[in-house]
C-alpha positions as a Markdown table, in Angstrom:
| # | Residue | x | y | z |
|---|---|---|---|---|
| 1 | Unk | 14.8 | -14.4 | -9.6 |
| 2 | Unk | 15.7 | -10.9 | -9.2 |
| 3 | Unk | 17.3 | -10.3 | -5.5 |
| 4 | Unk | 17.3 | -6.6 | -3.8 |
| 5 | Unk | 19.2 | -5.8 | -0.8 |
| 6 | Unk | 19.2 | -2.6 | 1.0 |
| 7 | Unk | 21.9 | -1.2 | 3.2 |
| 8 | Unk | 19.9 | 1.1 | 5.4 |
| 9 | Unk | 18.1 | -0.7 | 9.0 |
| 10 | Unk | 14.9 | 0.6 | 10.7 |
| 11 | Unk | 14.0 | 0.1 | 13.8 |
| 12 | Unk | 10.4 | 0.3 | 13.6 |
| 13 | Unk | 8.2 | 0.1 | 10.4 |
| 14 | Unk | 7.0 | 3.5 | 9.2 |
| 15 | Unk | 3.4 | 3.9 | 7.4 |
| 16 | Unk | 3.2 | 5.8 | 4.1 |
| 17 | Unk | 0.0 | 5.6 | 2.9 |
| 18 | Unk | -1.9 | 3.6 | 0.1 |
| 19 | Unk | -0.3 | 3.4 | -3.6 |
| 20 | Unk | -2.1 | 6.8 | -4.6 |
| 21 | Unk | -1.4 | 6.1 | -8.8 |
| 22 | Unk | -4.1 | 4.6 | -10.6 |
| 23 | Unk | -3.3 | 2.0 | -12.9 |
| 24 | Unk | -3.5 | 2.0 | -16.7 |
| 25 | Unk | -6.6 | 0.8 | -18.3 |
| 26 | Unk | -6.1 | -3.1 | -18.8 |
| 27 | Unk | -7.9 | -4.3 | -22.3 |
| 28 | Unk | -8.7 | -7.8 | -20.9 |
| 29 | Unk | -10.9 | -5.9 | -17.9 |
| 30 | Unk | -14.5 | -6.7 | -18.7 |
| 31 | Unk | -16.8 | -4.1 | -20.1 |
| 32 | Unk | -19.3 | -3.8 | -17.2 |
| 33 | Unk | -23.4 | -2.4 | -17.4 |
| 34 | Unk | -22.3 | -0.2 | -14.2 |
| 35 | Unk | -22.9 | 3.5 | -15.0 |
| 36 | Unk | -20.2 | 3.6 | -12.2 |
| 37 | Unk | -17.3 | 0.8 | -11.2 |
| 38 | Unk | -13.9 | 0.4 | -9.9 |
| 39 | Unk | -11.7 | -2.3 | -8.7 |
| 40 | Unk | -9.4 | -2.0 | -5.7 |
| 41 | Unk | -6.3 | -3.1 | -4.6 |
| 42 | Unk | -6.9 | -3.7 | -0.7 |
| 43 | Unk | -3.6 | -3.3 | 0.8 |
| 44 | Unk | -2.1 | -0.6 | -1.4 |
| 45 | Unk | -5.4 | 1.5 | -2.4 |
| 46 | Unk | -4.2 | 0.9 | -6.0 |
| 47 | Unk | -7.0 | 1.2 | -8.4 |
| 48 | Unk | -7.0 | -1.7 | -11.2 |
| 49 | Unk | -9.9 | -0.3 | -13.1 |
| 50 | Unk | -12.3 | 2.4 | -13.4 |
| 51 | Unk | -15.3 | 3.6 | -15.2 |
| 52 | Unk | -17.2 | 6.6 | -14.1 |
| 53 | Unk | -15.6 | 6.2 | -10.8 |
| 54 | Unk | -16.0 | 9.6 | -9.5 |
| 55 | Unk | -19.6 | 10.0 | -10.3 |
| 56 | Unk | -21.6 | 11.5 | -7.7 |
| 57 | Unk | -24.2 | 8.7 | -7.4 |
| 58 | Unk | -26.7 | 7.5 | -4.7 |
| 59 | Unk | -25.3 | 3.7 | -2.9 |
| 60 | Unk | -28.4 | 2.8 | -1.0 |
| 61 | Unk | -27.9 | 0.4 | 1.4 |
| 62 | Unk | -24.1 | 0.8 | 0.6 |
| 63 | Unk | -24.4 | 3.2 | 3.2 |
| 64 | Unk | -24.7 | 0.6 | 6.2 |
| 65 | Unk | -21.0 | -0.3 | 6.1 |
| 66 | Unk | -20.7 | 3.3 | 7.2 |
| 67 | Unk | -23.3 | 2.9 | 9.8 |
| 68 | Unk | -21.4 | -0.3 | 10.8 |
| 69 | Unk | -17.7 | 0.7 | 11.2 |
| 70 | Unk | -19.1 | 3.8 | 13.7 |
| 71 | Unk | -20.9 | 1.6 | 15.4 |
| 72 | Unk | -18.3 | -1.1 | 15.9 |
| 73 | Unk | -15.5 | 1.8 | 16.3 |
| 74 | Unk | -17.4 | 4.0 | 18.8 |
| 75 | Unk | -19.6 | 1.8 | 21.0 |
| 76 | Unk | -19.8 | -1.8 | 23.0 |
| 77 | Unk | -21.1 | -4.0 | 21.0 |
| 78 | Unk | -22.4 | -6.1 | 23.8 |
| 79 | Unk | -24.4 | -3.6 | 25.3 |
| 80 | Unk | -28.1 | -5.0 | 25.4 |
| 81 | Unk | -31.1 | -2.4 | 24.5 |
| 82 | Unk | -35.0 | -3.0 | 24.1 |
| 83 | Unk | -36.0 | -2.2 | 20.9 |
| 84 | Unk | -38.5 | 0.9 | 20.8 |
| 85 | Unk | -41.5 | 0.9 | 18.6 |
| 86 | Unk | -40.0 | 3.6 | 16.5 |
| 87 | Unk | -37.4 | 1.1 | 15.2 |
| 88 | Unk | -40.2 | -1.3 | 14.2 |
| 89 | Unk | -41.8 | 1.5 | 11.7 |
| 90 | Unk | -38.5 | 1.8 | 9.2 |
| 91 | Unk | -39.4 | 1.5 | 5.3 |
| 92 | Unk | -38.1 | -0.8 | 2.8 |
| 93 | Unk | -35.6 | -4.0 | 3.7 |
| 94 | Unk | -36.0 | -5.2 | 7.7 |
| 95 | Unk | -34.3 | -8.1 | 9.8 |
| 96 | Unk | -38.0 | -8.2 | 11.4 |
| 97 | Unk | -37.1 | -6.4 | 14.7 |
| 98 | Unk | -40.4 | -6.4 | 17.3 |
| 99 | Unk | -41.3 | -3.9 | 19.9 |
| 100 | Unk | -40.2 | -4.8 | 23.5 |
| 101 | Unk | -37.2 | -7.4 | 22.3 |
| 102 | Unk | -33.9 | -7.4 | 23.9 |
| 103 | Unk | -30.8 | -7.6 | 21.4 |
| 104 | Unk | -27.2 | -7.1 | 21.7 |
| 105 | Unk | -25.9 | -4.4 | 19.1 |
| 106 | Unk | -24.0 | -6.8 | 18.0 |
| 107 | Unk | -26.6 | -9.1 | 16.8 |
| 108 | Unk | -28.3 | -5.7 | 15.8 |
| 109 | Unk | -24.9 | -5.6 | 13.5 |
| 110 | Unk | -25.3 | -9.0 | 11.9 |
| 111 | Unk | -29.6 | -7.6 | 10.7 |
| 112 | Unk | -27.6 | -4.5 | 9.5 |
| 113 | Unk | -25.0 | -6.3 | 7.1 |
| 114 | Unk | -26.8 | -9.5 | 6.4 |
| 115 | Unk | -30.5 | -9.2 | 5.9 |
| 116 | Unk | -30.2 | -5.6 | 5.1 |
| 117 | Unk | -32.6 | -4.1 | 7.6 |
| 118 | Unk | -33.4 | -0.5 | 7.7 |
| 119 | Unk | -35.3 | -1.6 | 11.2 |
| 120 | Unk | -31.5 | -2.4 | 12.7 |
| 121 | Unk | -30.1 | 1.0 | 10.7 |
| 122 | Unk | -32.7 | 2.6 | 12.8 |
| 123 | Unk | -31.9 | 0.8 | 16.1 |
| 124 | Unk | -28.3 | 1.1 | 16.1 |
| 125 | Unk | -28.5 | 5.2 | 15.6 |
| 126 | Unk | -30.9 | 5.1 | 18.2 |
| 127 | Unk | -28.7 | 3.2 | 20.6 |
| 128 | Unk | -25.7 | 4.6 | 19.7 |
| 129 | Unk | -26.2 | 8.8 | 20.5 |
| 130 | Unk | -29.2 | 9.1 | 18.4 |
| 131 | Unk | -30.1 | 9.3 | 14.7 |
| 132 | Unk | -28.9 | 13.4 | 14.2 |
| 133 | Unk | -25.7 | 12.8 | 16.2 |
| 134 | Unk | -25.1 | 9.1 | 14.9 |
| 135 | Unk | -25.4 | 10.4 | 11.3 |
| 136 | Unk | -23.1 | 13.6 | 12.0 |
| 137 | Unk | -20.6 | 10.9 | 13.4 |
| 138 | Unk | -21.3 | 8.9 | 9.8 |
| 139 | Unk | -20.3 | 12.7 | 8.2 |
| 140 | Unk | -17.5 | 13.2 | 10.3 |
| 141 | Unk | -15.7 | 9.5 | 9.4 |
| 142 | Unk | -16.1 | 10.4 | 5.9 |
| 143 | Unk | -14.5 | 13.5 | 6.4 |
| 144 | Unk | -11.6 | 12.0 | 8.5 |
| 145 | Unk | -11.3 | 9.5 | 5.8 |
| 146 | Unk | -10.8 | 11.7 | 3.1 |
| 147 | Unk | -14.2 | 10.9 | 1.4 |
| 148 | Unk | -15.1 | 14.3 | 0.0 |
| 149 | Unk | -17.7 | 13.6 | -2.0 |
| 150 | Unk | -19.7 | 11.5 | 0.3 |
| 151 | Unk | -22.3 | 12.5 | 2.4 |
| 152 | Unk | -25.0 | 10.6 | 4.6 |
| 153 | Unk | -28.6 | 12.0 | 5.7 |
| 154 | Unk | -29.5 | 8.9 | 7.5 |
| 155 | Unk | -28.0 | 5.7 | 8.7 |
| 156 | Unk | -30.0 | 2.8 | 6.5 |
| 157 | Unk | -29.3 | 4.2 | 2.7 |
| 158 | Unk | -32.8 | 5.3 | 2.2 |
| 159 | Unk | -32.8 | 8.2 | -1.0 |
| 160 | Unk | -32.3 | 11.6 | 0.1 |
| 161 | Unk | -31.4 | 15.2 | -1.5 |
| 162 | Unk | -27.5 | 15.0 | 0.1 |
| 163 | Unk | -27.5 | 10.9 | 0.4 |
| 164 | Unk | -24.7 | 10.0 | -2.2 |
| 165 | Unk | -21.0 | 8.9 | -2.4 |
| 166 | Unk | -19.0 | 7.8 | -5.8 |
| 167 | Unk | -17.6 | 4.0 | -7.0 |
| 168 | Unk | -14.1 | 5.5 | -5.8 |
| 169 | Unk | -14.7 | 6.7 | -2.1 |
| 170 | Unk | -17.2 | 3.9 | -1.6 |
| 171 | Unk | -13.9 | 1.4 | -2.5 |
| 172 | Unk | -12.0 | 3.2 | -0.2 |
| 173 | Unk | -14.4 | 3.0 | 2.2 |
| 174 | Unk | -14.9 | -0.6 | 2.3 |
| 175 | Unk | -11.4 | -1.1 | 2.0 |
| 176 | Unk | -10.9 | 0.4 | 5.5 |
| 177 | Unk | -13.7 | -1.2 | 7.0 |
| 178 | Unk | -12.6 | -4.5 | 5.9 |
| 179 | Unk | -9.2 | -3.9 | 8.0 |
| 180 | Unk | -11.6 | -3.7 | 10.9 |
| 181 | Unk | -11.6 | -7.8 | 12.4 |
| 182 | Unk | -15.2 | -7.5 | 13.5 |
| 183 | Unk | -17.1 | -6.1 | 10.9 |
| 184 | Unk | -14.9 | -8.4 | 8.2 |
| 185 | Unk | -16.2 | -11.6 | 10.2 |
| 186 | Unk | -20.0 | -10.1 | 10.5 |
| 187 | Unk | -19.9 | -9.1 | 6.3 |
| 188 | Unk | -18.3 | -12.6 | 5.7 |
| 189 | Unk | -20.7 | -14.6 | 7.5 |
| 190 | Unk | -23.4 | -16.5 | 5.0 |
| 191 | Unk | -26.5 | -17.1 | 8.0 |
| 192 | Unk | -26.6 | -16.4 | 11.2 |
| 193 | Unk | -29.7 | -16.5 | 14.0 |
| 194 | Unk | -29.8 | -14.0 | 17.0 |
| 195 | Unk | -29.7 | -14.9 | 20.4 |
| 196 | Unk | -34.0 | -13.3 | 20.1 |
| 197 | Unk | -34.4 | -15.5 | 17.1 |
| 198 | Unk | -33.8 | -13.9 | 14.1 |
| 199 | Unk | -32.9 | -16.2 | 11.4 |
| 200 | Unk | -30.1 | -14.4 | 8.8 |
| 201 | Unk | -29.5 | -15.2 | 5.7 |
| 202 | Unk | -26.5 | -12.7 | 3.9 |
| 203 | Unk | -27.8 | -11.1 | 0.7 |
| 204 | Unk | -24.7 | -11.5 | -0.9 |
| 205 | Unk | -24.7 | -14.4 | -3.5 |
| 206 | Unk | -21.0 | -13.4 | -3.9 |
| 207 | Unk | -20.3 | -15.5 | -0.5 |
| 208 | Unk | -21.5 | -18.6 | -2.2 |
| 209 | Unk | -20.8 | -17.8 | -6.1 |
| 210 | Unk | -17.5 | -16.5 | -6.1 |
| 211 | Unk | -14.1 | -18.5 | -4.9 |
| 212 | Unk | -12.4 | -16.2 | -2.4 |
| 213 | Unk | -15.8 | -13.9 | -1.7 |
| 214 | Unk | -15.3 | -12.6 | 2.0 |
| 215 | Unk | -17.9 | -9.6 | 1.7 |
| 216 | Unk | -19.2 | -6.8 | 1.9 |
| 217 | Unk | -22.8 | -5.3 | 1.1 |
| 218 | Unk | -25.7 | -5.1 | -1.5 |
| 219 | Unk | -28.1 | -1.9 | -2.2 |
| 220 | Unk | -31.1 | -1.2 | -4.2 |
| 221 | Unk | -33.4 | 2.0 | -4.5 |
| 222 | Unk | -35.6 | 2.6 | -7.4 |
| 223 | Unk | -33.4 | 6.0 | -7.6 |
| 224 | Unk | -30.2 | 4.3 | -6.9 |
| 225 | Unk | -30.5 | 0.9 | -8.9 |
| 226 | Unk | -28.7 | -1.9 | -7.8 |
| 227 | Unk | -25.6 | -1.1 | -6.3 |
| 228 | Unk | -23.2 | -4.0 | -5.0 |
| 229 | Unk | -19.7 | -3.3 | -3.1 |
| 230 | Unk | -17.6 | -7.3 | -2.6 |
| 231 | Unk | -14.4 | -8.0 | -1.4 |
| 232 | Unk | -12.2 | -11.0 | -2.4 |
| 233 | Unk | -9.0 | -13.3 | -1.5 |
| 234 | Unk | -6.8 | -15.2 | -3.6 |
| 235 | Unk | -3.1 | -15.8 | -2.7 |
| 236 | Unk | -2.9 | -13.6 | 0.3 |
| 237 | Unk | -4.3 | -10.3 | -2.0 |
| 238 | Unk | -7.5 | -8.5 | -1.0 |
| 239 | Unk | -9.6 | -6.8 | -4.1 |
| 240 | Unk | -12.7 | -4.6 | -3.6 |
| 241 | Unk | -15.0 | -4.1 | -6.5 |
| 242 | Unk | -18.1 | -1.8 | -6.5 |
| 243 | Unk | -20.2 | -0.7 | -9.2 |
| 244 | Unk | -23.3 | 1.7 | -8.9 |
| 245 | Unk | -26.5 | 1.4 | -10.9 |
| 246 | Unk | -25.4 | -2.0 | -12.0 |
| 247 | Unk | -28.4 | -4.1 | -13.5 |
| 248 | Unk | -26.1 | -7.2 | -14.1 |
| 249 | Unk | -23.9 | -7.1 | -11.1 |
| 250 | Unk | -23.5 | -10.4 | -9.7 |
| 251 | Unk | -22.0 | -11.4 | -12.8 |
| 252 | Unk | -20.2 | -7.8 | -13.2 |
| 253 | Unk | -18.4 | -8.2 | -10.0 |
| 254 | Unk | -17.4 | -12.2 | -10.8 |
| 255 | Unk | -15.7 | -10.7 | -14.0 |
| 256 | Unk | -14.2 | -7.5 | -12.5 |
| 257 | Unk | -12.4 | -9.6 | -9.6 |
| 258 | Unk | -11.0 | -12.0 | -12.1 |
| 259 | Unk | -9.9 | -10.0 | -14.0 |
| 260 | Unk | -8.2 | -7.8 | -11.2 |
| 261 | Unk | -6.8 | -11.2 | -9.8 |
| 262 | Unk | -4.9 | -12.2 | -13.2 |
| 263 | Unk | -3.3 | -8.8 | -12.8 |
| 264 | Unk | -1.2 | -10.7 | -9.9 |
| 265 | Unk | 1.6 | -12.8 | -10.5 |
| 266 | Unk | 4.1 | -15.3 | -7.9 |
| 267 | Unk | 7.4 | -13.5 | -7.9 |
| 268 | Unk | 10.1 | -14.9 | -5.7 |
| 269 | Unk | 11.5 | -12.4 | -3.6 |
| 270 | Unk | 14.3 | -14.7 | -1.7 |
| 271 | Unk | 15.4 | -18.0 | -1.1 |
| 272 | Unk | 15.9 | -19.9 | 2.1 |
| 273 | Unk | 19.7 | -18.8 | 3.2 |
| 274 | Unk | 19.7 | -15.9 | 1.1 |
| 275 | Unk | 22.3 | -13.1 | 2.2 |
| 276 | Unk | 20.2 | -9.8 | 2.4 |
| 277 | Unk | 22.8 | -8.0 | 4.5 |
| 278 | Unk | 24.9 | -7.6 | 7.4 |
| 279 | Unk | 25.0 | -5.9 | 11.1 |
| 280 | Unk | 27.8 | -4.5 | 13.6 |
| 281 | Unk | 28.7 | -7.0 | 16.1 |
| 282 | Unk | 30.2 | -4.8 | 19.1 |
| 283 | Unk | 32.9 | -7.1 | 21.6 |
| 284 | Unk | 32.7 | -10.2 | 19.1 |
| 285 | Unk | 35.1 | -12.6 | 17.7 |
| 286 | Unk | 33.4 | -10.9 | 14.5 |
| 287 | Unk | 32.9 | -7.3 | 13.8 |
| 288 | Unk | 30.3 | -7.7 | 11.8 |
| 289 | Unk | 27.6 | -11.0 | 11.2 |
| 290 | Unk | 25.5 | -11.6 | 7.9 |
| 291 | Unk | 22.2 | -11.5 | 7.7 |
| 292 | Unk | 20.3 | -14.5 | 5.9 |
| 293 | Unk | 16.7 | -15.0 | 4.8 |
| 294 | Unk | 15.0 | -17.5 | 7.1 |
| 295 | Unk | 12.9 | -19.0 | 4.5 |
| 296 | Unk | 11.9 | -18.7 | 1.0 |
| 297 | Unk | 9.6 | -15.8 | -0.2 |
| 298 | Unk | 6.9 | -15.5 | -2.4 |
| 299 | Unk | 4.3 | -13.1 | -3.1 |
| 300 | Unk | 1.8 | -12.0 | -5.8 |
| 301 | Unk | 2.5 | -8.8 | -7.2 |
| 302 | Unk | 1.5 | -6.7 | -10.3 |
| 303 | Unk | 4.2 | -6.0 | -12.2 |
| 304 | Unk | 4.3 | -2.4 | -11.3 |
| 305 | Unk | 4.3 | -3.5 | -7.5 |
| 306 | Unk | 7.1 | -5.9 | -8.4 |
| 307 | Unk | 9.3 | -2.8 | -10.2 |
| 308 | Unk | 8.3 | -1.0 | -7.4 |
| 309 | Unk | 9.3 | -3.3 | -4.4 |
| 310 | Unk | 11.5 | -2.0 | -1.7 |
| 311 | Unk | 13.2 | -4.5 | 0.5 |
| 312 | Unk | 13.8 | -2.9 | 4.2 |
| 313 | Unk | 15.6 | -4.6 | 6.9 |
| 314 | Unk | 14.1 | -4.1 | 10.4 |
| 315 | Unk | 16.6 | -4.7 | 13.5 |
| 316 | Unk | 18.7 | -2.9 | 15.6 |
| 317 | Unk | 21.5 | -0.6 | 14.1 |
| 318 | Unk | 24.5 | -3.0 | 16.1 |
| 319 | Unk | 24.4 | -6.0 | 18.1 |
| 320 | Unk | 26.2 | -7.2 | 21.4 |
| 321 | Unk | 28.3 | -10.3 | 21.1 |
| 322 | Unk | 27.9 | -13.5 | 21.6 |
| 323 | Unk | 25.1 | -14.2 | 19.3 |
| 324 | Unk | 24.5 | -17.6 | 17.4 |
| 325 | Unk | 24.5 | -19.0 | 14.2 |
| 326 | Unk | 20.7 | -18.9 | 13.1 |
| 327 | Unk | 19.3 | -17.3 | 15.9 |
| 328 | Unk | 16.8 | -14.6 | 15.2 |
| 329 | Unk | 17.7 | -11.4 | 14.2 |
| 330 | Unk | 14.9 | -9.2 | 12.6 |
| 331 | Unk | 12.8 | -9.6 | 9.5 |
| 332 | Unk | 13.0 | -8.3 | 6.1 |
| 333 | Unk | 9.9 | -6.6 | 4.9 |
| 334 | Unk | 9.1 | -5.8 | 1.2 |
| 335 | Unk | 7.4 | -2.7 | 0.5 |
| 336 | Unk | 4.9 | -0.8 | -1.8 |
| 337 | Unk | 4.8 | 3.0 | -1.5 |
| 338 | Unk | 5.4 | 1.9 | 2.1 |
| 339 | Unk | 3.0 | -0.6 | 2.3 |
| 340 | Unk | 4.1 | -4.2 | 3.4 |
| 341 | Unk | 3.5 | -7.0 | 0.6 |
| 342 | Unk | 5.6 | -9.5 | 2.1 |
| 343 | Unk | 7.8 | -10.4 | 4.9 |
| 344 | Unk | 10.6 | -12.9 | 6.3 |
| 345 | Unk | 12.6 | -13.3 | 9.5 |
| 346 | Unk | 16.3 | -12.6 | 9.1 |
| 347 | Unk | 18.9 | -14.7 | 11.1 |
| 348 | Unk | 22.8 | -14.3 | 11.6 |
| 349 | Unk | 24.5 | -16.1 | 9.2 |
| 350 | Unk | 27.2 | -16.9 | 11.6 |
| 351 | Unk | 28.7 | -17.2 | 15.4 |
| 352 | Unk | 30.1 | -14.4 | 17.1 |
| 353 | Unk | 31.7 | -15.2 | 20.4 |
| 354 | Unk | 32.5 | -12.7 | 23.3 |
| 355 | Unk | 36.2 | -11.3 | 23.3 |
| 356 | Unk | 38.3 | -11.9 | 26.5 |
| 357 | Unk | 38.1 | -9.0 | 28.8 |
| 358 | Unk | 40.6 | -6.7 | 28.4 |
| 359 | Unk | 42.6 | -6.0 | 32.1 |
| 360 | Unk | 43.3 | -2.7 | 33.4 |
| 361 | Unk | 46.8 | -1.4 | 33.8 |
| 362 | Unk | 46.0 | -1.2 | 37.4 |
| 363 | Unk | 44.6 | -4.3 | 37.2 |
| 364 | Unk | 47.9 | -5.8 | 35.5 |
| 365 | Unk | 50.4 | -4.1 | 38.0 |
| 366 | Unk | 48.3 | -5.9 | 40.7 |
| 367 | Unk | 48.6 | -9.3 | 39.6 |
| 368 | Unk | 52.6 | -9.0 | 38.9 |
| 369 | Unk | 53.0 | -8.2 | 42.6 |
| 370 | Unk | 50.6 | -11.0 | 44.1 |
| 371 | Unk | 52.9 | -13.2 | 41.8 |
| 372 | Unk | 56.2 | -11.6 | 42.9 |
| 373 | Unk | 55.4 | -12.0 | 46.0 |
| 374 | Unk | 53.8 | -15.2 | 46.2 |
| 375 | Unk | 57.0 | -16.3 | 44.9 |
| 376 | Unk | 59.1 | -15.6 | 47.8 |
């Protein structure tokens, strides 16, 4: 075990952005049939594998990741609307909306992400400001996320002259969307029935076939070929895989995710009771108190992450007595490029009682005078 101790104390967590550098190509990563592919660490943003990851390509219904996150972040999902005839005329895959039905946006999102309903995409855009404004909001969101090679012509993913992305940017979008609990819950759902009676089954086979799969979206058009974005979690680490134009996407994703997870190992960062620092104690019988780890801390990391890991103590720069042994002080966080990958509570390793109150000069004179007169 290698222990790391840092002297500085921080009052708050400062986020410094994702791990920017790509990992070196790993020999154990499988060959895939995709035109473009990537495996991304969902926490740090670090690339574990890439193949033509910056090629600009159509993305079919994986578009609906952006459609969903714009709706989730900007609109009331419990809003109920009446299905318009225009929504039912969408081409391609459908959740089978019927004119006059009453639905919530939330139920429509399940139809969008599970059944890949193009009718659901039209309904969401129509009810969230209108199609033109909604698509503009999708493109604004792409720019805000730094996705400079991503552009949307529509909310469904049907082919368009300027409807495109890259595997790298689609993975970054998916990693962002998967931080949202509502989005994450929907894309991880296998089957769902709306209040209006739509019986939906998720098109993402990996939810049944791959251990740890938690999302996210399928896609296909004749122009794009088979597109797939997947997410899986093991040992507290989340990976995002993307393939564009991949005729063997299910098998490729399983192999890519397996190889990605194989790059992680369990590292013990500290044991329970390990000393990790000290804090000054004002007005106490101890001038400083040792800070101990409350529990053993193990994290699943790549070798590069472990080498770059920085421990940061979170808490006040000093404390006032009294303080009791094993009382909680703060926390230790292990970070890579500002991203916290492990955390544990810090406790005091000793007691510090309050010092007796010092008497001032005037109080001392008064007490002597009282004793003098009392003795008469």
